[in-house]
Tab-separated table of C-alpha atoms in Angstrom:
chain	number	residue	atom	x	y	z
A	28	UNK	CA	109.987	65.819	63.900
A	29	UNK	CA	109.952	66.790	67.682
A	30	UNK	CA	106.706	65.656	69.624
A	31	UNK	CA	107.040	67.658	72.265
A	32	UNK	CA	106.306	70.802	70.286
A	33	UNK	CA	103.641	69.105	68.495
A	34	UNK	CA	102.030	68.165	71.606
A	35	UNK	CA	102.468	71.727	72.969
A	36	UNK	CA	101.064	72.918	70.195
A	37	UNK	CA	98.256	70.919	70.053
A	38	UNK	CA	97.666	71.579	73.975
A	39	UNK	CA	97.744	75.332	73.458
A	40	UNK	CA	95.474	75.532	70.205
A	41	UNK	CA	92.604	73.399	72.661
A	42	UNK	CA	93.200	75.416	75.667
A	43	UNK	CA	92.902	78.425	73.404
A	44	UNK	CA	89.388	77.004	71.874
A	45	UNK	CA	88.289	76.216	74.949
A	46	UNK	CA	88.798	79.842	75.723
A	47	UNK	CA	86.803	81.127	72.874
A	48	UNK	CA	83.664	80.067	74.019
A	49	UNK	CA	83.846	81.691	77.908
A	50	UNK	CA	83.693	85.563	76.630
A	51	UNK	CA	80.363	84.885	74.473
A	52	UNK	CA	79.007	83.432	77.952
A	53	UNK	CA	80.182	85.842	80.173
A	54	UNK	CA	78.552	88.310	77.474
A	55	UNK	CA	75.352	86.341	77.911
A	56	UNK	CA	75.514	85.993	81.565
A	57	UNK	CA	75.787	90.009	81.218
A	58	UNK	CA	72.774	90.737	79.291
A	59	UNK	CA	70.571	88.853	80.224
A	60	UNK	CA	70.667	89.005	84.229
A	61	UNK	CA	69.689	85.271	84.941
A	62	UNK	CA	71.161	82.718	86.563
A	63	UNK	CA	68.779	80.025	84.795
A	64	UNK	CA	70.508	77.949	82.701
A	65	UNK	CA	74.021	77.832	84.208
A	66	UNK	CA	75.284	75.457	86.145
A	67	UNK	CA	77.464	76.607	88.993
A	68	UNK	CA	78.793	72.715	90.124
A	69	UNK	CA	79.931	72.595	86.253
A	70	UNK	CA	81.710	75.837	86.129
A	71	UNK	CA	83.668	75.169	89.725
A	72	UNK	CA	84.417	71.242	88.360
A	73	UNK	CA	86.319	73.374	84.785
A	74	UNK	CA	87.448	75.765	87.535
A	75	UNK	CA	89.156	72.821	89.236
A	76	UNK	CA	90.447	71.526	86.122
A	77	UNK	CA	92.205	74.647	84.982
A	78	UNK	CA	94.263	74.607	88.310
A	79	UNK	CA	95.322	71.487	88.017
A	80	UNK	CA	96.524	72.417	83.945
A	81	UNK	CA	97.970	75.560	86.015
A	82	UNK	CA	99.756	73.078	88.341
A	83	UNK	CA	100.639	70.972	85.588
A	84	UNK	CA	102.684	73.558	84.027
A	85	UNK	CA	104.580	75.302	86.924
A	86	UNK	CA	105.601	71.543	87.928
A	87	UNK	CA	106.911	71.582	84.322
A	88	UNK	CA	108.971	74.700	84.701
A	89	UNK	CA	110.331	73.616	87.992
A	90	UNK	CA	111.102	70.257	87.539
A	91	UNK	CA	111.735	69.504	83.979
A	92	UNK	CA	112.767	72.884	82.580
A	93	UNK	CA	110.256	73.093	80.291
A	94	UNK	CA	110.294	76.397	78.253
A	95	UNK	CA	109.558	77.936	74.805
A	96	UNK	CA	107.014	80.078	73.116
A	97	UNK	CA	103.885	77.294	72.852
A	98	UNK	CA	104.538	75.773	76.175
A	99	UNK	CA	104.464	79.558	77.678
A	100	UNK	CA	101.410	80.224	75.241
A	101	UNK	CA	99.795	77.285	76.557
A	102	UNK	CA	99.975	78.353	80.111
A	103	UNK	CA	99.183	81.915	79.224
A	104	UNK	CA	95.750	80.004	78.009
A	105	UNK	CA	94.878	78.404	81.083
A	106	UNK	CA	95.379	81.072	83.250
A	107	UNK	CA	93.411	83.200	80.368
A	108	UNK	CA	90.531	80.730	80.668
A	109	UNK	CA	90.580	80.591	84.890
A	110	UNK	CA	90.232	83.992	85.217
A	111	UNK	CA	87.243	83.712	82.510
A	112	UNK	CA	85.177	81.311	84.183
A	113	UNK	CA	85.644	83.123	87.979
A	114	UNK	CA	84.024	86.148	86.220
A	115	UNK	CA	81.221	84.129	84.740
A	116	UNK	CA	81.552	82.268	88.322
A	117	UNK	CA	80.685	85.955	89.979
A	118	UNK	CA	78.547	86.680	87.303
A	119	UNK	CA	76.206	84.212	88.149
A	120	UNK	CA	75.692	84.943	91.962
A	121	UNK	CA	75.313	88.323	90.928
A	122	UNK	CA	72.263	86.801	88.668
A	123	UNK	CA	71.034	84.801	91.080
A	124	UNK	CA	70.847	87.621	93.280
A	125	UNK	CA	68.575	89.556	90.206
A	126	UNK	CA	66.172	86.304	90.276
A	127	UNK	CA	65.691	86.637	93.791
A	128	UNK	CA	64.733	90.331	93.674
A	129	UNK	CA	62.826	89.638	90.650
A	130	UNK	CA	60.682	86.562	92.438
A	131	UNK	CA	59.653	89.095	95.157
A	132	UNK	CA	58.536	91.540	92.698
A	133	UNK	CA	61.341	93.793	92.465
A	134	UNK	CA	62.677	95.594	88.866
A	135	UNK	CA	65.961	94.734	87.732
């Protein structure tokens, strides 16, 4: 039985449910054009967290050789998921920016 695969594995199939959920909040962040009820410090902390997965795995490649169709899939996840949450990132100063016009009275 090889572990590292295993443990690839496993990595990429969390990354990649992780992921699920940031499309179905990006589509909420979309329709409804509010900024209440996200939390910007939580979304730069997974932000943060991602690069350092990102880092993770190019310090892999470079150093140990790592290679193969999970480990790449797992990578492929993270940066998936990064660029995810920086649209949900922008997509909530773009809401905030809707509050504000709608607290001085003006249509969204």
């Amino acid at each position: 039985m090889d572990f590292g695969l295993i443990m690839e594995l496993c990595e990429a199939v969390t990354i990649f449910c992780f992921g699920l959920s940031w499309p179905i909040s990006i589509r909420k962040s979309l329709v409804s054009k509010t900024a209440q009820g996200k939390s910007l410090f939580f979304e730069i902390f997974l932000l943060l967290g991602y690069a350092f997965g990102i880092t993770r795995k190019i310090i892999q490649i470079a150093v140990l050789g790592c290679d193969g169709a999970i480990f790449y899939l797992s990578f492929f996840f993270y940066i998936l998921n990064f660029i995810e949450i920086s649209v949900d990132v922008a997509l909530y100063f773009r809401n905030r920016k809707f509050d504000r016009m709608r607290a001085q009275g003006v249509t969204v």
